[in-house]
């Protein structure tokens, strides 16, 4: 007997294993591990993944696989193995991990409906609804007849109607119709001649097909001014055929990239690429940390390493942080490798992502450039994985499965015996420390390619400015520099860190700050529409005209958002043309690209923006970069605050003077002596690294210690306190005395979406069984989690403590 082991689509600790199903004879020859199937589960039907085919089982009453959804496996053998490891490593459910590896379109959607089970009696209360059909969907009942729901349930209990569950595959392939001329040309022409005058449209279509005998239906209709009825008439007469073919949704259609050739590497680049090439030639795994200052030619090294991998018949994955995945970035890869490149990023629609992904599965491309989840690209001959800007925290997923793309990349690198490149101008402390210990190989590029100097950085002390009577948000120095750029017709980038700078509303009489009623978070003021919004849950309300607490009229918004900077610029530099880039101006698809193109075409003098302008932009005319509040993120309650500040300042500074015109950077701060700001202004990574490592050691933080966190949440505060205390006690009783347990304490965001949150943090050097203990805790509270609204989130490698 053939048995399929299936992981079902039910993310719960109670069913986090595979279940045995009988493979019916009809599916024996088509079913393989890694395929999606539909299986009965209790009264329901669920989607699932086949993890293994075996011949034996202990289960006595086996149910049968109902349907196979894929013609070929969507999870390769490697990905099935990786899924196993990742699920253990991150303490996530198998199903959650498998789903994270695939495009969202492949997740099943479920529906429920009520069908007649037998001939209803005379007084059947739902007779009118079933008058001309035998099935009513639950959706319809809920939306149109909610008061009838109880009747449906009662009739179901009485056995008059049955409840049926359906699984729908959302992965829909896009199809287009194509027309082929079947008759030979002569016959077609003759036929066209003899058509009566009223069939002019058919005639036009035929004559057009004589010229181009194979066309997309839509296009043919457009070209001839005919309609599809005319084409259908010709099909009936046997002159043409119409067929449907599957097509890819191509977000880059019509965009022709100019082909680029490999550049001759500089001596420094040649040295830096050597360990990568060597590893490929030896077919061995090696993680290379490519530490190169901005503009040092890291991307060219990526391109030539990929080229090498492709020449050996292998494939390559390039990960780029979501916000750096700009059209400029994509162009560099498509320019070198053309149609061999697939691009995966969140700007694509579900369908577009699915199509790009299928190009990978079908081996129609050999390079994928994408954000975090592209690390799961189903290549089978991987020759190289690159993680650009490896220090970016967005490589760590904030939801289950809480994986870090770097760990996955290294796992796959080991599996395929191929190198992994981690590239950055400001490597994470973790990676640099590993390179120093010899776990990774360090490759350094200390100079910019054309030997342009890194731009001089000037720090201005905003406390002094205030002292000397300057109340504006720009220092006198920055104003001077801006004015001179405007006179010379050069461009300026102004950077404002979004975090810690959103404008919140405060009463100046009583100090009341307007917060979200569902989350412990200040609402953010949006000038447009005079609205207050919660950035966590989306709650919106109008700006009050009086203080809700003391009724004072002196309620106003504080803080300097990008909108406010824009207003101030309009006042102080009215002649300057400004482009603002932040979450508000880039919400619509394509707007990001539009704004950048406009700036590149010099339609503006100043580009003002948040994080999203910090990376990857390369505009030759930019000669001044201003940072408005360098220390705004320095004081966040996050042990990585200094590191993040240093990284951000270095990135932003790298935007100036990338071409022949020399650049300059002005950093405004209230804390000019801080080493993050000092080191960034001197472009001195190593001094920063050494200084920050001292702090990490004395404070017992990564990379000296591992950091894991458990967050307990529920609408019931007492439950949260009780569960988190028990969990902390249990860990205390099991862990080494040298490990440190912090908490339970309320999380930095103590309430989110109406749920109270408590956390327990564990700092440790060596706890080989920690995962086991946490599993035990999760198992212990299994019932509460399944039956109440209790949640326990586990993060085995905390990146973001906020
Ligand atoms: P990074 O990725 O390290 O910031 P880039 O790869 O963007 O640096 O390189 C900076 C600039 O130098 C780019 O315009 C690139 O085309 C150019 N460049 C890189 N390598 C070479 C080379 N070997 N010869 C000439 N120009 C190069
Ligand atoms: Zn008040
Ligand atoms: Zn909220």
mmCIF file of N, CA, C and O in Angstrom, residues 289-294 298 389-392 423-429 432 615 643-644 646-651 685 688:
data_model
loop_
_atom_site.group_PDB
_atom_site.id
_atom_site.type_symbol
_atom_site.label_atom_id
_atom_site.label_comp_id
_atom_site.label_asym_id
_atom_site.label_seq_id
_atom_site.Cartn_x
_atom_site.Cartn_y
_atom_site.Cartn_z
ATOM 1 N N UNK A 289 32.632 37.512 4.282
ATOM 2 C CA UNK A 289 32.106 38.821 4.662
ATOM 3 C C UNK A 289 32.834 39.865 3.838
ATOM 4 O O UNK A 289 34.032 40.090 4.003
ATOM 5 N N UNK A 290 32.104 40.485 2.910
ATOM 6 C CA UNK A 290 32.698 41.496 2.038
ATOM 7 C C UNK A 290 32.435 42.865 2.653
ATOM 8 O O UNK A 290 31.355 43.425 2.521
ATOM 9 N N UNK A 291 33.450 43.360 3.352
ATOM 10 C CA UNK A 291 33.307 44.652 4.019
ATOM 11 C C UNK A 291 33.892 45.717 3.104
ATOM 12 O O UNK A 291 35.097 45.812 2.940
ATOM 13 N N UNK A 292 33.036 46.515 2.472
ATOM 14 C CA UNK A 292 33.527 47.526 1.540
ATOM 15 C C UNK A 292 32.817 48.832 1.729
ATOM 16 O O UNK A 292 31.593 48.867 1.813
ATOM 17 N N UNK A 293 33.571 49.921 1.788
ATOM 18 C CA UNK A 293 32.953 51.229 1.994
ATOM 19 C C UNK A 293 31.980 51.516 0.849
ATOM 20 O O UNK A 293 32.066 50.891 -0.213
ATOM 21 N N UNK A 294 31.066 52.431 1.038
ATOM 22 C CA UNK A 294 30.097 52.734 -0.016
ATOM 23 C C UNK A 294 30.848 53.208 -1.256
ATOM 24 O O UNK A 294 31.757 54.023 -1.154
ATOM 25 N N UNK A 298 31.346 46.890 -4.617
ATOM 26 C CA UNK A 298 30.864 45.580 -4.163
ATOM 27 C C UNK A 298 29.941 44.961 -5.214
ATOM 28 O O UNK A 298 30.016 43.774 -5.495
ATOM 29 N N UNK A 389 23.944 44.383 1.933
ATOM 30 C CA UNK A 389 23.559 45.124 3.143
ATOM 31 C C UNK A 389 23.176 44.138 4.238
ATOM 32 O O UNK A 389 22.096 44.212 4.806
ATOM 33 N N UNK A 390 24.088 43.224 4.506
ATOM 34 C CA UNK A 390 23.777 42.093 5.373
ATOM 35 C C UNK A 390 23.362 42.512 6.782
ATOM 36 O O UNK A 390 22.766 41.733 7.515
ATOM 37 N N UNK A 391 23.679 43.738 7.182
ATOM 38 C CA UNK A 391 23.374 44.192 8.544
ATOM 39 C C UNK A 391 21.913 44.600 8.703
ATOM 40 O O UNK A 391 21.452 44.845 9.810
ATOM 41 N N UNK A 392 21.186 44.695 7.602
ATOM 42 C CA UNK A 392 19.811 45.185 7.655
ATOM 43 C C UNK A 392 18.907 44.306 8.526
ATOM 44 O O UNK A 392 18.864 43.086 8.351
ATOM 45 N N UNK A 423 27.597 41.126 2.161
ATOM 46 C CA UNK A 423 28.232 42.390 1.799
ATOM 47 C C UNK A 423 27.681 43.540 2.607
ATOM 48 O O UNK A 423 26.495 43.583 2.897
ATOM 49 N N UNK A 424 28.555 44.463 3.004
ATOM 50 C CA UNK A 424 28.078 45.644 3.729
ATOM 51 C C UNK A 424 29.212 46.649 3.917
ATOM 52 O O UNK A 424 30.385 46.279 3.983
ATOM 53 N N UNK A 425 28.838 47.920 4.011
ATOM 54 C CA UNK A 425 29.815 48.942 4.401
ATOM 55 C C UNK A 425 29.901 48.996 5.915
ATOM 56 O O UNK A 425 30.874 49.493 6.478
ATOM 57 N N UNK A 426 28.864 48.487 6.564
ATOM 58 C CA UNK A 426 28.793 48.537 8.024
ATOM 59 C C UNK A 426 28.285 47.201 8.529
ATOM 60 O O UNK A 426 27.130 47.086 8.938
ATOM 61 N N UNK A 427 29.126 46.150 8.486
ATOM 62 C CA UNK A 427 28.644 44.819 8.870
ATOM 63 C C UNK A 427 28.042 44.814 10.273
ATOM 64 O O UNK A 427 28.437 45.618 11.118
ATOM 65 N N UNK A 428 27.106 43.918 10.491
ATOM 66 C CA UNK A 428 26.550 43.756 11.826
ATOM 67 C C UNK A 428 27.673 43.308 12.751
ATOM 68 O O UNK A 428 28.625 42.656 12.315
ATOM 69 N N UNK A 429 27.559 43.639 14.008
ATOM 70 C CA UNK A 429 28.609 43.241 14.949
ATOM 71 C C UNK A 429 28.773 41.725 14.980
ATOM 72 O O UNK A 429 29.869 41.209 15.074
ATOM 73 N N UNK A 432 30.824 40.637 11.876
ATOM 74 C CA UNK A 432 32.222 41.046 11.916
ATOM 75 C C UNK A 432 32.976 40.246 12.979
ATOM 76 O O UNK A 432 34.119 39.846 12.777
ATOM 77 N N UNK A 615 19.557 54.377 1.190
ATOM 78 C CA UNK A 615 20.364 53.355 0.545
ATOM 79 C C UNK A 615 20.314 53.381 -0.963
ATOM 80 O O UNK A 615 19.320 53.749 -1.545
ATOM 81 N N UNK A 643 24.500 50.948 17.203
ATOM 82 C CA UNK A 643 24.868 50.294 15.956
ATOM 83 C C UNK A 643 23.992 50.788 14.810
ATOM 84 O O UNK A 643 24.478 51.106 13.728
ATOM 85 N N UNK A 644 22.699 50.886 15.081
ATOM 86 C CA UNK A 644 21.784 51.320 14.017
ATOM 87 C C UNK A 644 22.066 52.767 13.617
ATOM 88 O O UNK A 644 21.994 53.114 12.443
ATOM 89 N N UNK A 646 24.968 54.342 13.817
ATOM 90 C CA UNK A 646 26.212 54.353 13.043
ATOM 91 C C UNK A 646 25.959 53.894 11.602
ATOM 92 O O UNK A 646 26.415 54.509 10.647
ATOM 93 N N UNK A 647 25.213 52.805 11.469
ATOM 94 C CA UNK A 647 24.936 52.264 10.132
ATOM 95 C C UNK A 647 24.191 53.267 9.266
ATOM 96 O O UNK A 647 24.539 53.512 8.117
ATOM 97 N N UNK A 648 23.180 53.862 9.860
ATOM 98 C CA UNK A 648 22.347 54.782 9.102
ATOM 99 C C UNK A 648 23.133 56.011 8.667
ATOM 100 O O UNK A 648 23.065 56.432 7.511
ATOM 101 N N UNK A 649 23.912 56.582 9.579
ATOM 102 C CA UNK A 649 24.685 57.770 9.241
ATOM 103 C C UNK A 649 25.709 57.457 8.156
ATOM 104 O O UNK A 649 25.910 58.244 7.241
ATOM 105 N N UNK A 650 26.325 56.278 8.244
ATOM 106 C CA UNK A 650 27.308 55.904 7.235
ATOM 107 C C UNK A 650 26.641 55.741 5.870
ATOM 108 O O UNK A 650 27.139 56.209 4.854
ATOM 109 N N UNK A 651 25.477 55.081 5.877
ATOM 110 C CA UNK A 651 24.742 54.894 4.622
ATOM 111 C C UNK A 651 24.389 56.229 3.987
ATOM 112 O O UNK A 651 24.580 56.447 2.805
ATOM 113 N N UNK A 685 34.824 52.468 10.682
ATOM 114 C CA UNK A 685 34.069 51.311 11.160
ATOM 115 C C UNK A 685 34.785 50.600 12.305
ATOM 116 O O UNK A 685 34.184 50.230 13.306
ATOM 117 N N UNK A 688 34.556 52.144 15.701
ATOM 118 C CA UNK A 688 33.198 51.962 16.204
ATOM 119 C C UNK A 688 33.001 50.531 16.693
ATOM 120 O O UNK A 688 32.484 50.289 17.787
#
